[in-house]
mmCIF file of C-alpha atoms in Angstrom:
data_model
loop_
_atom_site.group_PDB
_atom_site.id
_atom_site.type_symbol
_atom_site.label_atom_id
_atom_site.label_comp_id
_atom_site.label_asym_id
_atom_site.label_seq_id
_atom_site.Cartn_x
_atom_site.Cartn_y
_atom_site.Cartn_z
ATOM 1 C CA MET D 23 131.209 104.619 84.596
ATOM 2 C CA ARG D 24 131.746 101.572 82.348
ATOM 3 C CA GLU D 25 131.450 97.975 83.437
ATOM 4 C CA ASP D 26 134.763 97.043 81.825
ATOM 5 C CA PHE D 27 136.449 99.469 84.250
ATOM 6 C CA LEU D 28 134.970 97.506 87.169
ATOM 7 C CA HIS D 29 136.315 94.317 85.550
ATOM 8 C CA TYR D 30 139.723 95.983 85.356
ATOM 9 C CA ILE D 31 139.615 97.031 89.016
ATOM 10 C CA TRP D 32 138.693 93.529 90.172
ATOM 11 C CA LYS D 33 141.075 91.683 87.834
ATOM 12 C CA HIS D 34 144.099 93.773 88.835
ATOM 13 C CA LYS D 35 143.064 94.251 92.471
ATOM 14 C CA LYS D 36 143.084 98.037 92.147
ATOM 15 C CA ILE D 37 141.320 98.377 95.498
ATOM 16 C CA GLN D 38 142.122 98.498 99.191
ATOM 17 C CA ILE D 39 142.551 94.734 99.120
ATOM 18 C CA ASN D 40 143.242 94.350 102.861
ATOM 19 C CA ASN D 41 140.148 96.191 103.995
ATOM 20 C CA LEU D 42 137.291 94.608 102.074
ATOM 21 C CA LYS D 43 133.883 94.004 103.551
ATOM 22 C CA THR D 44 130.542 92.952 102.136
ATOM 23 C CA THR D 45 127.506 95.191 102.519
ATOM 24 C CA ALA D 46 126.578 92.939 105.454
ATOM 25 C CA GLY D 47 129.866 93.821 107.160
ATOM 26 C CA GLU D 48 131.615 90.474 106.628
ATOM 27 C CA PRO D 49 135.355 90.675 105.828
ATOM 28 C CA VAL D 50 136.414 89.477 102.371
ATOM 29 C CA VAL D 51 139.828 87.920 101.692
ATOM 30 C CA VAL D 52 140.659 87.443 97.997
ATOM 31 C CA THR D 53 142.905 84.463 97.321
ATOM 32 C CA SER D 54 142.184 84.457 93.571
ATOM 33 C CA VAL D 55 140.049 86.879 91.547
ATOM 34 C CA GLY D 56 139.283 84.048 89.099
ATOM 35 C CA ARG D 57 139.615 83.717 85.354
ATOM 36 C CA HIS D 58 138.247 86.592 83.293
ATOM 37 C CA ASN D 59 135.444 85.367 81.038
ATOM 38 C CA PHE D 60 134.864 87.264 77.785
ATOM 39 C CA ASN D 61 131.993 85.036 76.649
ATOM 40 C CA SER D 62 128.524 84.388 78.031
ATOM 41 C CA GLY D 63 128.220 83.511 81.705
ATOM 42 C CA SER D 64 129.646 85.006 84.877
ATOM 43 C CA ASP D 65 132.370 87.625 84.500
ATOM 44 C CA PHE D 66 135.028 85.696 86.442
ATOM 45 C CA PHE D 67 135.187 81.922 86.830
ATOM 46 C CA ASN D 68 136.726 79.888 89.645
ATOM 47 C CA ALA D 69 137.481 82.683 92.082
ATOM 48 C CA LYS D 70 138.684 81.725 95.581
ATOM 49 C CA LEU D 71 137.502 83.881 98.468
ATOM 50 C CA LYS D 72 137.066 83.844 102.211
ATOM 51 C CA ILE D 73 133.916 85.643 103.290
ATOM 52 C CA GLY D 74 133.614 85.862 107.024
ATOM 53 C CA GLU D 75 134.827 82.469 108.260
ATOM 54 C CA GLN D 76 133.663 80.585 105.154
ATOM 55 C CA LEU D 77 135.979 79.585 102.254
ATOM 56 C CA TRP D 78 134.322 79.833 98.844
ATOM 57 C CA ALA D 79 135.223 78.694 95.327
ATOM 58 C CA GLY D 80 132.997 79.835 92.498
ATOM 59 C CA ASN D 81 132.148 82.692 90.167
ATOM 60 C CA VAL D 82 132.110 86.460 90.530
ATOM 61 C CA GLU D 83 129.561 88.651 88.731
ATOM 62 C CA ILE D 84 130.180 92.367 88.236
ATOM 63 C CA HIS D 85 127.648 95.148 87.569
ATOM 64 C CA ILE D 86 127.506 98.917 87.771
ATOM 65 C CA LYS D 87 124.274 98.713 89.739
ATOM 66 C CA ALA D 88 123.202 95.681 91.779
ATOM 67 C CA SER D 89 119.791 95.909 90.079
ATOM 68 C CA ASP D 90 121.497 95.147 86.732
ATOM 69 C CA TRP D 91 121.302 91.540 87.907
ATOM 70 C CA PHE D 92 117.587 91.629 87.121
ATOM 71 C CA LEU D 93 118.046 93.817 84.048
ATOM 72 C CA HIS D 94 120.171 91.009 82.591
ATOM 73 C CA ASN D 95 117.698 88.331 83.735
ATOM 74 C CA HIS D 96 120.299 86.469 85.804
ATOM 75 C CA GLU D 97 117.595 85.477 88.309
ATOM 76 C CA GLN D 98 116.153 83.222 85.576
ATOM 77 C CA ASP D 99 119.440 81.444 84.834
ATOM 78 C CA PRO D 100 120.434 78.582 87.191
ATOM 79 C CA ALA D 101 124.090 79.008 86.121
ATOM 80 C CA TYR D 102 124.264 82.167 88.249
ATOM 81 C CA ASP D 103 123.585 80.144 91.414
ATOM 82 C CA ASN D 104 127.354 79.513 91.319
ATOM 83 C CA VAL D 105 128.073 83.218 91.968
ATOM 84 C CA ILE D 106 129.815 83.594 95.335
ATOM 85 C CA LEU D 107 130.264 87.376 95.235
ATOM 86 C CA HIS D 108 128.356 90.186 93.508
ATOM 87 C CA VAL D 109 130.763 93.074 92.846
ATOM 88 C CA VAL D 110 129.035 96.406 92.123
ATOM 89 C CA TRP D 111 129.676 100.116 91.933
ATOM 90 C CA GLU D 112 126.328 101.022 93.432
ATOM 91 C CA ASP D 113 124.327 98.767 95.766
ATOM 92 C CA ASP D 114 120.681 99.593 95.048
ATOM 93 C CA THR D 115 119.061 96.221 95.773
ATOM 94 C CA GLU D 116 119.744 92.827 97.309
ATOM 95 C CA VAL D 117 120.184 89.765 95.105
ATOM 96 C CA PHE D 118 119.230 86.188 96.016
ATOM 97 C CA ARG D 119 119.986 82.705 94.754
ATOM 98 C CA ASN D 120 117.201 80.312 93.788
ATOM 99 C CA ASN D 121 117.250 78.866 97.306
ATOM 100 C CA ASN D 122 116.563 82.390 98.655
ATOM 101 C CA THR D 123 120.003 82.821 100.242
ATOM 102 C CA PRO D 124 121.450 86.316 99.636
ATOM 103 C CA ILE D 125 124.522 86.623 97.441
ATOM 104 C CA PRO D 126 127.249 88.602 99.298
ATOM 105 C CA THR D 127 127.814 92.024 97.731
ATOM 106 C CA LEU D 128 131.007 94.086 97.572
ATOM 107 C CA VAL D 129 130.744 97.797 96.705
ATOM 108 C CA LEU D 130 133.801 99.067 94.802
ATOM 109 C CA LYS D 131 133.316 102.832 94.963
ATOM 110 C CA ASP D 132 134.139 102.786 98.667
ATOM 111 C CA VAL D 133 137.468 100.969 98.270
ATOM 112 C CA ILE D 134 138.910 102.205 94.965
ATOM 113 C CA ASP D 135 142.036 104.352 94.841
ATOM 114 C CA GLU D 136 140.927 107.961 94.282
ATOM 115 C CA ALA D 137 143.862 108.823 91.984
ATOM 116 C CA LEU D 138 143.059 105.823 89.764
ATOM 117 C CA LEU D 139 139.433 106.890 89.533
ATOM 118 C CA ASN D 140 140.371 110.473 88.642
ATOM 119 C CA ASN D 141 142.765 109.248 85.925
ATOM 120 C CA TYR D 142 140.008 107.042 84.512
ATOM 121 C CA LYS D 143 137.507 109.911 84.441
ATOM 122 C CA ARG D 144 140.065 112.162 82.751
ATOM 123 C CA LEU D 145 140.858 109.542 80.089
ATOM 124 C CA PHE D 146 137.210 108.928 79.226
ATOM 125 C CA ALA D 147 136.064 112.548 79.442
ATOM 126 C CA LYS D 148 133.769 113.267 76.510
ATOM 127 C CA ASP D 149 135.150 116.260 74.662
ATOM 128 C CA ASN D 150 135.116 115.071 71.018
ATOM 129 C CA LYS D 151 138.708 113.892 70.986
ATOM 130 C CA TRP D 152 140.072 111.853 68.069
ATOM 131 C CA ILE D 153 141.256 109.259 70.583
ATOM 132 C CA ASN D 154 140.663 109.202 74.337
ATOM 133 C CA CYS D 155 144.344 109.723 75.195
ATOM 134 C CA GLU D 156 144.847 112.462 72.613
ATOM 135 C CA ASN D 157 146.050 114.973 75.231
ATOM 136 C CA ASP D 158 148.546 112.506 76.755
ATOM 137 C CA PHE D 159 149.731 110.360 73.836
ATOM 138 C CA GLY D 160 152.712 112.627 73.197
ATOM 139 C CA SER D 161 154.046 112.101 76.725
ATOM 140 C CA THR D 162 153.784 108.302 76.626
ATOM 141 C CA ASP D 163 156.984 106.598 77.752
ATOM 142 C CA ASP D 164 158.960 105.422 74.698
ATOM 143 C CA PHE D 165 159.690 102.010 76.211
ATOM 144 C CA VAL D 166 155.989 101.361 76.881
ATOM 145 C CA LEU D 167 154.992 102.650 73.446
ATOM 146 C CA ASN D 168 157.595 100.732 71.423
ATOM 147 C CA ASN D 169 156.897 97.436 73.141
ATOM 148 C CA TRP D 170 153.159 97.909 72.709
ATOM 149 C CA LEU D 171 153.526 98.735 69.015
ATOM 150 C CA GLU D 172 155.536 95.570 68.383
ATOM 151 C CA ARG D 173 152.839 93.509 70.073
ATOM 152 C CA LEU D 174 150.153 95.298 68.040
ATOM 153 C CA TYR D 175 152.063 94.565 64.836
ATOM 154 C CA PHE D 176 151.820 90.836 65.507
ATOM 155 C CA GLU D 177 148.177 91.234 66.505
ATOM 156 C CA ARG D 178 147.556 92.683 63.061
ATOM 157 C CA LEU D 179 149.420 89.796 61.435
ATOM 158 C CA GLU D 180 147.237 87.404 63.445
ATOM 159 C CA ARG D 181 144.114 89.181 62.203
ATOM 160 C CA LYS D 182 145.292 88.939 58.590
ATOM 161 C CA SER D 183 146.169 85.287 59.077
ATOM 162 C CA GLU D 184 142.507 84.585 59.850
ATOM 163 C CA THR D 185 141.603 85.661 56.299
ATOM 164 C CA ILE D 186 144.452 83.602 54.886
ATOM 165 C CA GLU D 187 143.409 80.515 56.871
ATOM 166 C CA SER D 188 139.849 80.892 55.588
ATOM 167 C CA LEU D 189 141.071 81.087 51.979
ATOM 168 C CA LEU D 190 143.373 78.126 52.582
ATOM 169 C CA GLN D 191 140.510 75.988 53.808
ATOM 170 C CA ALA D 192 138.397 76.947 50.793
ATOM 171 C CA SER D 193 141.217 76.036 48.386
ATOM 172 C CA ASN D 194 142.015 72.600 49.858
ATOM 173 C CA ASN D 195 145.256 73.790 51.434
ATOM 174 C CA ASP D 196 146.668 75.199 48.167
ATOM 175 C CA TRP D 197 149.073 77.933 49.262
ATOM 176 C CA GLU D 198 149.794 78.997 45.663
ATOM 177 C CA ALA D 199 146.067 79.621 45.136
ATOM 178 C CA VAL D 200 145.817 81.643 48.343
ATOM 179 C CA LEU D 201 148.845 83.715 47.385
ATOM 180 C CA PHE D 202 147.303 84.450 43.979
ATOM 181 C CA LYS D 203 144.082 85.711 45.565
ATOM 182 C CA MET D 204 145.881 87.862 48.133
ATOM 183 C CA LEU D 205 148.318 89.289 45.589
ATOM 184 C CA THR D 206 145.565 90.030 43.077
ATOM 185 C CA LYS D 207 143.579 91.879 45.738
ATOM 186 C CA ASN D 208 146.551 94.025 46.690
ATOM 187 C CA PHE D 209 147.497 94.719 43.071
ATOM 188 C CA GLY D 210 144.134 96.501 42.997
ATOM 189 C CA LEU D 211 145.164 98.789 45.863
ATOM 190 C CA LYS D 212 142.407 100.514 47.811
ATOM 191 C CA VAL D 213 140.222 101.567 44.873
ATOM 192 C CA ASN D 214 140.116 98.212 43.074
ATOM 193 C CA GLY D 215 141.085 95.836 45.877
ATOM 194 C CA ASP D 216 137.633 94.322 46.276
ATOM 195 C CA SER D 217 137.107 94.155 42.506
ATOM 196 C CA PHE D 218 140.447 92.445 41.945
ATOM 197 C CA PHE D 219 139.729 90.006 44.764
ATOM 198 C CA SER D 220 136.382 89.088 43.215
ATOM 199 C CA LEU D 221 138.257 88.606 39.932
ATOM 200 C CA ALA D 222 140.692 86.204 41.622
ATOM 201 C CA GLN D 223 137.789 84.373 43.242
ATOM 202 C CA SER D 224 136.182 83.861 39.831
ATOM 203 C CA ILE D 225 139.177 81.884 38.507
ATOM 204 C CA ASP D 226 140.136 78.456 39.784
ATOM 205 C CA PHE D 227 143.903 78.606 40.247
ATOM 206 C CA SER D 228 144.315 75.435 38.194
ATOM 207 C CA ILE D 229 143.397 77.609 35.174
ATOM 208 C CA VAL D 230 146.171 80.064 36.038
ATOM 209 C CA ARG D 231 148.610 77.143 36.238
ATOM 210 C CA LYS D 232 147.526 75.926 32.798
ATOM 211 C CA THR D 233 147.847 79.335 31.140
ATOM 212 C CA GLN D 234 150.781 80.998 32.887
ATOM 213 C CA SER D 235 153.376 79.653 30.439
ATOM 214 C CA ASN D 236 151.578 81.725 27.769
ATOM 215 C CA HIS D 237 151.810 85.391 28.778
ATOM 216 C CA GLN D 238 149.216 86.541 26.264
ATOM 217 C CA ALA D 239 146.725 83.871 27.322
ATOM 218 C CA LEU D 240 147.164 84.763 30.998
ATOM 219 C CA GLU D 241 146.652 88.448 30.237
ATOM 220 C CA ALA D 242 143.527 87.611 28.211
ATOM 221 C CA LEU D 243 142.223 85.542 31.136
ATOM 222 C CA LEU D 244 142.633 88.407 33.622
ATOM 223 C CA PHE D 245 141.349 91.160 31.347
ATOM 224 C CA GLY D 246 138.410 89.064 30.196
ATOM 225 C CA GLN D 247 137.312 88.080 33.700
ATOM 226 C CA ALA D 248 137.665 91.727 34.743
ATOM 227 C CA GLY D 249 135.134 92.708 32.076
ATOM 228 C CA LEU D 250 137.659 94.799 30.148
ATOM 229 C CA LEU D 251 137.260 92.907 26.856
ATOM 230 C CA ASN D 252 133.642 93.799 26.160
ATOM 231 C CA GLN D 253 134.338 97.251 24.727
ATOM 232 C CA ASP D 254 134.121 98.588 21.180
ATOM 233 C CA VAL D 255 137.858 98.879 20.534
ATOM 234 C CA GLU D 256 139.701 98.626 17.253
ATOM 235 C CA ASN D 257 143.325 97.625 17.633
ATOM 236 C CA ALA D 258 145.191 94.420 16.884
ATOM 237 C CA TYR D 259 146.235 93.605 20.452
ATOM 238 C CA TYR D 260 142.730 94.040 21.808
ATOM 239 C CA SER D 261 141.406 91.716 19.108
ATOM 240 C CA LEU D 262 144.016 89.076 19.977
ATOM 241 C CA LEU D 263 143.082 89.196 23.665
ATOM 242 C CA GLU D 264 139.390 89.146 22.862
ATOM 243 C CA LYS D 265 139.773 86.072 20.652
ATOM 244 C CA GLU D 266 141.992 84.317 23.228
ATOM 245 C CA TYR D 267 139.543 85.007 26.026
ATOM 246 C CA GLU D 268 136.591 83.652 24.054
ATOM 247 C CA PHE D 269 138.541 80.419 23.586
ATOM 248 C CA LEU D 270 139.444 80.227 27.311
ATOM 249 C CA LYS D 271 135.904 81.110 28.335
ATOM 250 C CA VAL D 272 134.503 78.117 26.461
ATOM 251 C CA LYS D 273 137.338 75.743 27.369
ATOM 252 C CA PHE D 274 137.218 76.397 31.130
ATOM 253 C CA LYS D 275 133.520 77.353 31.376
ATOM 254 C CA LEU D 276 134.435 80.744 32.814
ATOM 255 C CA ILE D 277 131.849 82.980 34.488
ATOM 256 C CA ASN D 278 132.512 86.553 35.587
ATOM 257 C CA SER D 279 129.027 87.721 36.587
ATOM 258 C CA ASN D 280 130.121 88.060 40.240
ATOM 259 C CA VAL D 281 133.204 90.147 39.482
ATOM 260 C CA LEU D 282 132.782 93.672 40.832
ATOM 261 C CA PRO D 283 133.155 96.584 38.365
ATOM 262 C CA ILE D 284 136.698 97.825 37.789
ATOM 263 C CA GLN D 285 137.316 101.523 38.484
ATOM 264 C CA PHE D 286 139.607 104.003 36.702
ATOM 265 C CA PHE D 287 138.267 107.075 38.484
ATOM 266 C CA ARG D 288 140.557 108.713 41.085
ATOM 267 C CA LEU D 289 143.585 106.734 39.906
ATOM 268 C CA ARG D 290 146.850 107.987 38.462
ATOM 269 C CA PRO D 291 147.633 106.301 35.114
ATOM 270 C CA PRO D 292 150.428 104.054 36.557
ATOM 271 C CA ASN D 293 147.775 102.581 38.880
ATOM 272 C CA PHE D 294 145.164 102.003 36.169
ATOM 273 C CA PRO D 295 143.761 98.468 36.440
ATOM 274 C CA THR D 296 144.938 97.727 32.902
ATOM 275 C CA ILE D 297 148.569 98.341 33.955
ATOM 276 C CA ARG D 298 148.273 96.441 37.242
ATOM 277 C CA LEU D 299 146.656 93.407 35.603
ATOM 278 C CA SER D 300 149.321 93.285 32.920
ATOM 279 C CA GLN D 301 152.046 93.452 35.587
ATOM 280 C CA LEU D 302 150.314 90.675 37.529
ATOM 281 C CA ALA D 303 150.190 88.543 34.390
ATOM 282 C CA SER D 304 153.908 89.192 33.832
ATOM 283 C CA LEU D 305 154.672 88.152 37.406
ATOM 284 C CA TYR D 306 152.956 84.796 37.021
ATOM 285 C CA ALA D 307 154.293 84.241 33.511
ATOM 286 C CA THR D 308 157.810 84.777 34.916
ATOM 287 C CA HIS D 309 157.539 82.628 38.072
ATOM 288 C CA GLN D 310 155.942 79.201 37.908
ATOM 289 C CA ASN D 311 156.237 78.500 41.668
ATOM 290 C CA LEU D 312 155.977 81.943 43.176
ATOM 291 C CA PHE D 313 154.831 80.825 46.637
ATOM 292 C CA SER D 314 157.852 78.551 47.140
ATOM 293 C CA LYS D 315 160.211 81.329 46.071
ATOM 294 C CA LEU D 316 158.603 83.801 48.472
ATOM 295 C CA ILE D 317 158.840 81.372 51.381
ATOM 296 C CA GLU D 318 162.517 80.754 50.609
ATOM 297 C CA GLY D 319 163.243 84.496 50.452
ATOM 298 C CA ASN D 320 164.542 85.966 53.717
ATOM 299 C CA ALA D 321 166.108 89.246 52.657
ATOM 300 C CA LEU D 322 164.519 92.364 51.235
ATOM 301 C CA GLU D 323 166.579 92.196 48.043
ATOM 302 C CA ASP D 324 165.249 88.676 47.378
ATOM 303 C CA PHE D 325 161.729 90.066 47.082
ATOM 304 C CA TYR D 326 162.719 93.087 45.006
ATOM 305 C CA LYS D 327 164.325 90.723 42.482
ATOM 306 C CA LEU D 328 161.284 88.440 42.359
ATOM 307 C CA PHE D 329 158.948 91.336 41.694
ATOM 308 C CA LYS D 330 161.124 93.038 39.115
ATOM 309 C CA VAL D 331 158.538 92.710 36.349
ATOM 310 C CA SER D 332 156.908 95.086 33.893
ATOM 311 C CA THR D 333 153.905 95.098 31.593
ATOM 312 C CA SER D 334 153.668 93.332 28.255
ATOM 313 C CA GLU D 335 154.895 95.207 25.175
ATOM 314 C CA PHE D 336 151.534 96.774 24.274
ATOM 315 C CA TRP D 337 151.229 98.553 27.631
ATOM 316 C CA LYS D 338 154.607 100.237 27.280
ATOM 317 C CA THR D 339 152.847 102.696 24.963
ATOM 318 C CA HIS D 340 149.346 102.584 26.462
ATOM 319 C CA TYR D 341 147.463 103.100 29.717
ATOM 320 C CA THR D 342 144.125 102.151 28.168
ATOM 321 C CA PHE D 343 143.224 100.165 25.058
ATOM 322 C CA GLN D 344 141.975 103.231 23.210
ATOM 323 C CA LYS D 345 144.756 105.811 23.468
ATOM 324 C CA GLU D 346 148.480 105.581 22.748
ATOM 325 C CA SER D 347 150.883 107.300 25.157
ATOM 326 C CA LYS D 348 154.571 108.128 25.410
ATOM 327 C CA ALA D 349 156.664 104.970 25.605
ATOM 328 C CA SER D 350 157.782 103.915 29.105
ATOM 329 C CA THR D 351 158.806 100.691 30.816
ATOM 330 C CA LYS D 352 156.146 100.253 33.459
ATOM 331 C CA THR D 353 157.894 98.138 36.088
ATOM 332 C CA LEU D 354 156.644 97.603 39.607
ATOM 333 C CA SER D 355 158.030 100.412 41.740
ATOM 334 C CA LYS D 356 159.876 99.816 45.009
ATOM 335 C CA SER D 357 157.090 101.543 46.945
ATOM 336 C CA PHE D 358 154.475 99.276 45.338
ATOM 337 C CA ILE D 359 156.504 96.161 46.143
ATOM 338 C CA ASP D 360 156.791 97.428 49.724
ATOM 339 C CA LEU D 361 152.987 97.530 49.929
ATOM 340 C CA LEU D 362 152.817 93.968 48.611
ATOM 341 C CA LEU D 363 155.311 92.924 51.277
ATOM 342 C CA ILE D 364 153.344 94.631 54.045
ATOM 343 C CA ASN D 365 149.885 93.471 53.023
ATOM 344 C CA THR D 366 150.488 90.097 51.365
ATOM 345 C CA ILE D 367 153.936 88.545 51.549
ATOM 346 C CA LEU D 368 154.778 88.992 55.235
ATOM 347 C CA PRO D 369 151.275 87.924 56.366
ATOM 348 C CA ILE D 370 151.546 84.852 54.102
ATOM 349 C CA LYS D 371 154.980 83.974 55.503
ATOM 350 C CA PHE D 372 153.664 84.461 59.047
ATOM 351 C CA SER D 373 150.619 82.248 58.420
ATOM 352 C CA TYR D 374 152.657 79.532 56.715
ATOM 353 C CA ALA D 375 155.195 79.414 59.555
ATOM 354 C CA LYS D 376 152.356 79.349 62.082
ATOM 355 C CA GLN D 377 150.770 76.356 60.347
ATOM 356 C CA LYS D 378 154.107 74.541 60.202
ATOM 357 C CA GLY D 379 154.978 75.356 63.825
ATOM 358 C CA GLN D 380 158.024 77.349 62.747
ATOM 359 C CA GLU D 381 159.438 80.505 64.339
ATOM 360 C CA VAL D 382 159.813 83.454 61.920
ATOM 361 C CA ASP D 383 159.030 86.431 64.148
ATOM 362 C CA SER D 384 162.574 87.795 64.096
ATOM 363 C CA GLU D 385 162.853 87.380 60.306
ATOM 364 C CA ILE D 386 159.552 89.170 59.723
ATOM 365 C CA LEU D 387 160.478 91.967 62.132
ATOM 366 C CA GLU D 388 163.804 92.452 60.384
ATOM 367 C CA ILE D 389 162.178 92.795 56.955
ATOM 368 C CA ALA D 390 159.283 94.948 58.224
ATOM 369 C CA SER D 391 161.690 97.285 60.017
ATOM 370 C CA LEU D 392 163.389 98.027 56.675
ATOM 371 C CA LEU D 393 160.118 99.008 54.980
ATOM 372 C CA ALA D 394 159.129 102.662 55.178
ATOM 373 C CA SER D 395 156.145 103.678 57.260
ATOM 374 C CA GLU D 396 152.894 103.852 55.346
ATOM 375 C CA LYS D 397 151.281 107.239 54.864
ATOM 376 C CA ASN D 398 147.579 107.421 55.608
ATOM 377 C CA SER D 399 145.177 109.450 57.736
ATOM 378 C CA ILE D 400 145.606 107.246 60.826
ATOM 379 C CA VAL D 401 149.403 107.252 60.762
ATOM 380 C CA ASN D 402 149.516 110.985 60.026
ATOM 381 C CA ALA D 403 147.195 111.750 62.937
ATOM 382 C CA PHE D 404 149.274 109.728 65.404
ATOM 383 C CA ASN D 405 152.476 111.320 64.100
ATOM 384 C CA ALA D 406 150.937 114.744 64.725
ATOM 385 C CA LEU D 407 150.562 113.784 68.399
ATOM 386 C CA LYS D 408 154.024 112.230 68.582
ATOM 387 C CA LYS D 409 156.479 111.346 65.815
ATOM 388 C CA VAL D 410 156.209 107.612 66.333
ATOM 389 C CA SER D 411 155.901 105.818 62.976
ATOM 390 C CA LYS D 412 159.374 105.066 61.646
ATOM 391 C CA SER D 413 158.751 101.838 59.721
ATOM 392 C CA SER D 414 155.983 99.550 58.495
ATOM 393 C CA ILE D 415 155.982 97.866 61.916
ATOM 394 C CA ASP D 416 154.812 101.123 63.475
ATOM 395 C CA SER D 417 152.323 102.082 60.756
ATOM 396 C CA GLN D 418 150.659 98.650 60.790
ATOM 397 C CA ALA D 419 150.608 98.711 64.597
ATOM 398 C CA LEU D 420 149.019 102.171 64.653
ATOM 399 C CA ILE D 421 146.273 101.025 62.283
ATOM 400 C CA GLN D 422 145.617 98.101 64.636
ATOM 401 C CA LEU D 423 145.648 100.444 67.636
ATOM 402 C CA LYS D 424 143.144 102.883 66.142
ATOM 403 C CA THR D 425 140.720 100.361 64.654
ATOM 404 C CA GLU D 426 140.757 97.700 67.389
ATOM 405 C CA TYR D 427 141.362 99.733 70.538
ATOM 406 C CA CYS D 428 140.811 103.494 70.182
ATOM 407 C CA ASN D 429 137.651 103.267 68.081
ATOM 408 C CA LYS D 430 136.220 100.647 70.445
ATOM 409 C CA HIS D 431 137.285 102.538 73.603
ATOM 410 C CA LYS D 432 139.273 99.511 74.770
ATOM 411 C CA CYS D 433 141.712 101.726 76.676
ATOM 412 C CA LEU D 434 141.801 99.349 79.635
ATOM 413 C CA GLN D 435 143.220 96.640 77.349
ATOM 414 C CA CYS D 436 145.774 99.044 75.865
ATOM 415 C CA ALA D 437 149.271 99.476 77.339
ATOM 416 C CA ILE D 438 149.039 103.238 76.819
ATOM 417 C CA GLY D 439 145.676 103.477 78.556
ATOM 418 C CA ASN D 440 146.938 101.315 81.412
ATOM 419 C CA ALA D 441 149.998 103.517 81.866
ATOM 420 C CA LEU D 442 147.862 106.668 81.973
ATOM 421 C CA ILE D 443 145.313 105.244 84.409
ATOM 422 C CA ASN D 444 148.014 103.991 86.773
ATOM 423 C CA ASP D 445 150.170 107.118 86.542
#
């Protein structure tokens, strides 16, 4: 038995509400269960009850055992003198206020619906399942599931907006600077995401603004800060970048000691950090006001056109500085741009609209619905239970579901868990 289940029972009145009595035999009439408190203090504030012939307004405290009152040291906290009802699963001791009056106690196990309890026990049965509802996820009603996934998608956008808002505050409300940091991080993908982000953090965006009209200088800035220009390499382009970076390093007093090491291991050549950094440099050399253009864009094709960039000339015949390769135009692929849209552009647009008090939910949903579902271990596992992920809305929602609900056993706050418990 978990205490959050008792909270759920009380909050949603999943009990024989017309036949409640305290352990002293006094009838209890619930006018209002109160406001659920997720912070410190009583579990429910401002409940309204009639106990016996007395009307009460105050707080409700919930425990599995009545003796948990003392386990949590509530007897030492004067704030708990405002508790008008102690709701428990098991009544193993009496609890008193500071003035020695007993706090009325209601025992839930005697008034709970048996089918609800059995469904709860089945959902939380410990048998090493990937998720608690693994055996029932496939039979979840499509209407319930689809509506829940859409809500989860916006929950995930809200979570990402917290990071964006933090970066915005640190950059004095410079949206272009925030976009640069977020884009740089996601150009690094999973392997180099943190390294690329630390690279972006090491460069004041004013320096990017001052160098982006010179493609070679911008590339030198990124490669130098990434620690890729301290090798023993003999070719003309490397020497040009090295010389340019030394000039920039002195001019802007650049430091890269906090930049995390860049990785090549486990990457296919098109995803090598050298290629991604060159493409990033091309993007900013091409667009002077990228943030404004992204905010103005409202159709998928708008973004594909903006991100139609390739590497500089040298990288058309190289993946690393040392070795020449077969010539190819290394443009950003559609699938890579889709990842940028999912992880950077749509969250940025959502956060910007939120700050400005604008409504863009329908626009974001329309774009996200056109982007293919991501493929990862979480999405694949859910799809094995039920083919549910059809677009990026679903894949992002499923990541949110697994990390914020399933992993934390927050089934009682999940629409799927609620449907199964109340079935």
